């Protein structure tokens, strides 16, 4: 059974339909990557899943459970099951690293303080930032901030992790430290949907590659199928441009 | 120039000046606190309320910021008694200064509301925060930090410029006290020199206090000088 099943999902910004019926699914522990040109709707898929962009049609199921986005409560139910990491990290700048990680588990979920703190320390170890627990975000490099954002998302124990171009804002030499952290998560069996332009990374980590253009899925398949032998002209054109260098 | 400075008479009356300084400090603090409350309410209304309330806030802010504080306080002290509203001179000064501060702090706080980064709000939302939790954990701390320097400067403005208007309606704050004492023995130069120094010291103490408070509470890298 699919762990995440997205079926004919539609979304609009005003009158502009940015998702024109998107359908894909992944199993537990699998990793799907969304690729495609800018403006194709990749990020919007993740934002719609998190209820940041209003969903105007279609269905989303997580572990067989239907998610609705029609009320604030139902949106929160979706946010309980998924977590997102943004391109620009979006850390709370007035808080330390540790406070960023523990705020939601302590204040919103009201989980046990001792467990939250020890879990937060474990996650900081996982992303290699054990020594930065008391630093503020403006004292960290972009790569470090992004790893904090990753740990913060994980602190809520999501069933599915969404990563929205998490390395696009980083200096090239900082990209690998973030990718390494994602690799570790993959090894732990985390189910992930990743929007990325790092094609080598996509090829290495993805179970499924979904190529999008103009708010629709053009084709989907294994990394080998999509990256090496794309069937559609649109995908061939896109990959020939970006894989050349 | 054969003026002979005689500071002795000033020192004799120094306790009275200190009393005036204390009153100045109290008036500044109360007017600022009241104004901050008005400003917070008005800035919230201006950001989230329906348009009639927003227009009302605009009228208040425009009316107050575009008229001199002295006119506002004279209006309360000399004008309103004609209509039967009679308050003490200190009450008039405090009400006037509070309303005045409220309008300016509305503008400052409003700028703070507008400066909250959408990305942090979205991060809060995706972590499952309700609107109230977003305000409490993201918006208020952010505003507090971003507008702290402007608010701290404004406190000094009220403390020094605002309260001294009281002298003109007979409030014995620092300026008023200086004028009263000078008028007795015409030692204006000595009194005003000492009082100017006292204002500087008062402001200096307030600045250090505010800078320390800002660093401690909001991680503001405030300069003291």
Short mmCIF file of C-alpha atoms in Angstrom, two decimals, chain A residues 31-237:
data_model
loop_
_atom_site.label_atom_id
_atom_site.label_comp_id
_atom_site.label_asym_id
_atom_site.label_seq_id
_atom_site.Cartn_x
_atom_site.Cartn_y
_atom_site.Cartn_z
CA UNK A 31 12.14 8.57 -1.77
CA UNK A 32 10.49 10.45 -4.59
CA UNK A 33 12.15 13.41 -6.23
CA UNK A 34 10.29 16.10 -8.16
CA UNK A 35 12.31 17.62 -10.97
CA UNK A 36 11.53 20.06 -13.75
CA UNK A 37 11.95 23.66 -14.87
CA UNK A 38 11.28 26.68 -12.65
CA UNK A 39 7.61 27.44 -12.31
CA UNK A 40 6.58 23.89 -13.15
CA UNK A 41 4.81 23.48 -9.80
CA UNK A 42 7.29 21.24 -7.95
CA UNK A 43 7.44 23.42 -4.85
CA UNK A 44 3.72 24.04 -5.05
CA UNK A 45 3.10 20.30 -4.68
CA UNK A 46 4.96 20.36 -1.36
CA UNK A 47 3.28 23.58 -0.25
CA UNK A 48 -0.13 22.15 -1.10
CA UNK A 49 0.63 18.99 0.89
CA UNK A 50 1.48 21.19 3.90
CA UNK A 51 -1.64 23.32 3.44
CA UNK A 52 0.34 26.48 2.67
CA UNK A 53 -1.17 26.73 -0.80
CA UNK A 54 -4.92 26.00 -0.87
CA UNK A 55 -5.79 22.65 -2.43
CA UNK A 56 -8.72 23.09 -4.81
CA UNK A 57 -9.24 19.49 -5.89
CA UNK A 58 -8.02 15.89 -5.73
CA UNK A 59 -7.14 13.69 -2.78
CA UNK A 60 -4.16 13.05 -0.55
CA UNK A 61 -3.81 9.88 1.50
CA UNK A 62 -1.16 9.15 4.10
CA UNK A 63 -0.90 5.53 5.27
CA UNK A 64 -4.43 4.97 3.97
CA UNK A 65 -5.82 7.95 5.80
CA UNK A 66 -7.54 10.65 3.77
CA UNK A 67 -6.26 14.19 4.39
CA UNK A 68 -8.67 17.08 4.02
CA UNK A 69 -7.60 20.68 3.70
CA UNK A 70 -10.98 22.31 4.19
CA UNK A 71 -10.59 23.53 7.79
CA UNK A 72 -7.76 24.74 9.98
CA UNK A 73 -8.10 21.61 12.10
CA UNK A 74 -7.82 19.29 9.14
CA UNK A 75 -4.84 21.19 7.80
CA UNK A 76 -3.18 20.71 11.18
CA UNK A 77 -3.85 16.98 10.92
CA UNK A 78 -1.86 16.93 7.68
CA UNK A 79 0.89 18.97 9.33
CA UNK A 80 1.00 16.42 12.14
CA UNK A 81 2.04 13.74 9.67
CA UNK A 82 4.40 15.68 7.44
CA UNK A 83 7.18 18.18 7.92
CA UNK A 84 8.79 20.48 5.38
CA UNK A 85 12.24 22.02 5.04
CA UNK A 86 12.39 25.21 2.97
CA UNK A 87 14.99 26.53 0.56
CA UNK A 88 15.67 29.55 2.81
CA UNK A 89 15.80 27.49 6.06
CA UNK A 90 13.16 29.73 7.72
CA UNK A 91 14.66 29.32 11.18
CA UNK A 92 13.28 31.37 14.05
CA UNK A 93 15.96 34.01 14.31
CA UNK A 94 15.21 35.06 17.85
CA UNK A 95 15.84 31.56 19.19
CA UNK A 96 18.84 29.33 19.68
CA UNK A 97 19.30 26.15 17.67
CA UNK A 98 18.02 24.09 20.59
CA UNK A 99 14.96 26.33 21.02
CA UNK A 100 14.21 26.07 17.30
CA UNK A 101 14.17 22.29 17.64
CA UNK A 102 12.20 22.04 20.86
CA UNK A 103 9.63 24.84 20.54
CA UNK A 104 6.99 22.89 18.63
CA UNK A 105 7.38 19.56 20.48
CA UNK A 106 7.26 21.29 23.89
CA UNK A 107 4.79 24.14 23.40
CA UNK A 108 2.50 22.82 20.71
CA UNK A 109 2.60 19.05 21.18
CA UNK A 110 3.24 19.31 24.93
CA UNK A 111 5.54 16.31 24.81
CA UNK A 112 7.69 15.31 27.78
CA UNK A 113 10.52 17.80 28.24
CA UNK A 114 13.26 15.31 29.01
CA UNK A 115 12.46 13.15 26.01
CA UNK A 116 12.17 16.16 23.71
CA UNK A 117 15.54 17.46 24.82
CA UNK A 118 17.31 14.14 24.43
CA UNK A 119 15.69 13.59 21.03
CA UNK A 120 16.76 17.10 19.97
CA UNK A 121 20.35 16.32 21.00
CA UNK A 122 20.24 13.05 19.07
CA UNK A 123 19.02 14.88 15.95
CA UNK A 124 21.70 17.55 16.29
CA UNK A 125 24.23 14.72 16.43
CA UNK A 126 22.66 13.18 13.34
CA UNK A 127 23.13 16.37 11.34
CA UNK A 128 26.58 16.94 12.87
CA UNK A 129 25.82 20.05 14.92
CA UNK A 130 26.05 18.84 18.51
CA UNK A 131 28.33 21.75 19.40
CA UNK A 132 25.92 24.39 18.07
CA UNK A 133 22.95 23.79 20.37
CA UNK A 134 23.20 27.25 21.95
CA UNK A 135 24.09 29.22 18.81
CA UNK A 136 21.68 31.59 17.10
CA UNK A 137 20.94 31.21 13.41
CA UNK A 138 22.84 34.35 12.44
CA UNK A 139 25.97 32.78 13.90
CA UNK A 140 25.73 29.77 11.56
CA UNK A 141 26.65 29.21 7.94
CA UNK A 142 23.93 28.51 5.38
CA UNK A 143 24.71 24.81 5.38
CA UNK A 144 24.57 24.67 9.16
CA UNK A 145 21.28 26.57 9.22
CA UNK A 146 19.80 24.18 6.70
CA UNK A 147 20.88 21.19 8.78
CA UNK A 148 19.23 22.79 11.82
CA UNK A 149 16.05 23.21 9.76
CA UNK A 150 16.29 19.53 8.86
CA UNK A 151 16.64 18.55 12.51
CA UNK A 152 13.77 20.87 13.49
CA UNK A 153 11.49 19.18 10.97
CA UNK A 154 12.47 15.76 12.30
CA UNK A 155 11.89 16.73 15.93
CA UNK A 156 8.15 16.39 15.33
CA UNK A 157 8.63 12.76 14.22
CA UNK A 158 6.92 13.20 10.85
CA UNK A 159 5.88 10.16 8.85
CA UNK A 160 6.92 11.93 5.67
CA UNK A 161 9.56 14.58 5.16
CA UNK A 162 9.27 17.14 2.36
CA UNK A 163 12.42 18.91 1.18
CA UNK A 164 11.96 21.99 -1.01
CA UNK A 165 15.19 22.76 -2.89
CA UNK A 166 17.11 22.59 0.34
CA UNK A 167 20.52 23.08 -1.27
CA UNK A 168 19.62 25.76 -3.82
CA UNK A 169 20.49 28.71 -1.59
CA UNK A 170 23.81 27.27 -0.45
CA UNK A 171 27.37 27.95 -1.56
CA UNK A 172 28.61 24.97 -3.60
CA UNK A 173 31.04 23.77 -0.94
CA UNK A 174 28.24 23.64 1.65
CA UNK A 175 25.90 21.52 -0.45
CA UNK A 176 27.51 18.21 0.43
CA UNK A 177 27.16 18.56 4.19
CA UNK A 178 23.41 18.92 3.74
CA UNK A 179 23.19 16.09 1.23
CA UNK A 180 25.15 13.87 3.64
CA UNK A 181 22.54 14.55 6.33
CA UNK A 182 19.77 13.60 3.90
CA UNK A 183 21.64 10.41 2.97
CA UNK A 184 21.69 9.45 6.64
CA UNK A 185 17.94 9.95 6.84
CA UNK A 186 17.49 7.77 3.80
CA UNK A 187 19.55 5.08 5.52
CA UNK A 188 17.24 5.35 8.54
CA UNK A 189 14.29 4.60 6.26
CA UNK A 190 12.68 8.05 6.18
CA UNK A 191 9.96 8.48 3.57
CA UNK A 192 10.77 11.66 1.63
CA UNK A 193 9.56 13.80 -1.21
CA UNK A 194 12.44 15.91 -2.46
CA UNK A 195 12.42 18.83 -4.89
CA UNK A 196 15.95 19.17 -6.18
CA UNK A 197 18.13 20.40 -9.00
CA UNK A 198 21.10 18.26 -7.93
CA UNK A 199 20.72 15.59 -10.59
CA UNK A 200 23.66 13.46 -9.43
CA UNK A 201 22.10 13.36 -5.99
CA UNK A 202 18.68 12.56 -7.42
CA UNK A 203 20.14 9.69 -9.40
CA UNK A 204 21.87 8.33 -6.30
CA UNK A 205 19.09 8.62 -3.73
CA UNK A 206 15.71 8.50 -5.49
CA UNK A 207 13.51 5.46 -5.82
CA UNK A 208 11.26 7.40 -8.13
CA UNK A 209 11.76 10.51 -10.25
CA UNK A 210 8.77 12.62 -11.20
CA UNK A 211 9.31 15.10 -14.04
CA UNK A 212 6.91 18.06 -13.97
CA UNK A 213 6.19 20.87 -16.36
CA UNK A 214 3.50 23.57 -16.35
CA UNK A 215 1.66 22.23 -13.32
CA UNK A 216 1.47 18.65 -14.58
CA UNK A 217 3.45 15.46 -14.35
CA UNK A 218 5.00 14.77 -17.73
CA UNK A 219 6.54 11.44 -16.85
CA UNK A 220 7.58 9.41 -13.82
CA UNK A 221 9.76 6.37 -13.28
CA UNK A 222 13.06 5.14 -11.88
CA UNK A 223 16.01 7.55 -11.99
CA UNK A 224 17.56 5.52 -14.80
CA UNK A 225 14.42 5.64 -16.91
CA UNK A 226 13.77 9.33 -16.49
CA UNK A 227 17.29 10.74 -16.45
CA UNK A 228 18.88 8.45 -19.06
CA UNK A 229 16.07 7.53 -21.42
CA UNK A 230 13.26 10.05 -21.09
CA UNK A 231 10.34 9.17 -23.34
CA UNK A 232 8.87 12.64 -23.85
CA UNK A 233 10.37 15.40 -25.94
CA UNK A 234 9.89 17.91 -23.07
CA UNK A 235 11.87 15.82 -20.60
CA UNK A 236 14.61 15.05 -23.16
CA UNK A 237 14.94 18.75 -23.85
#
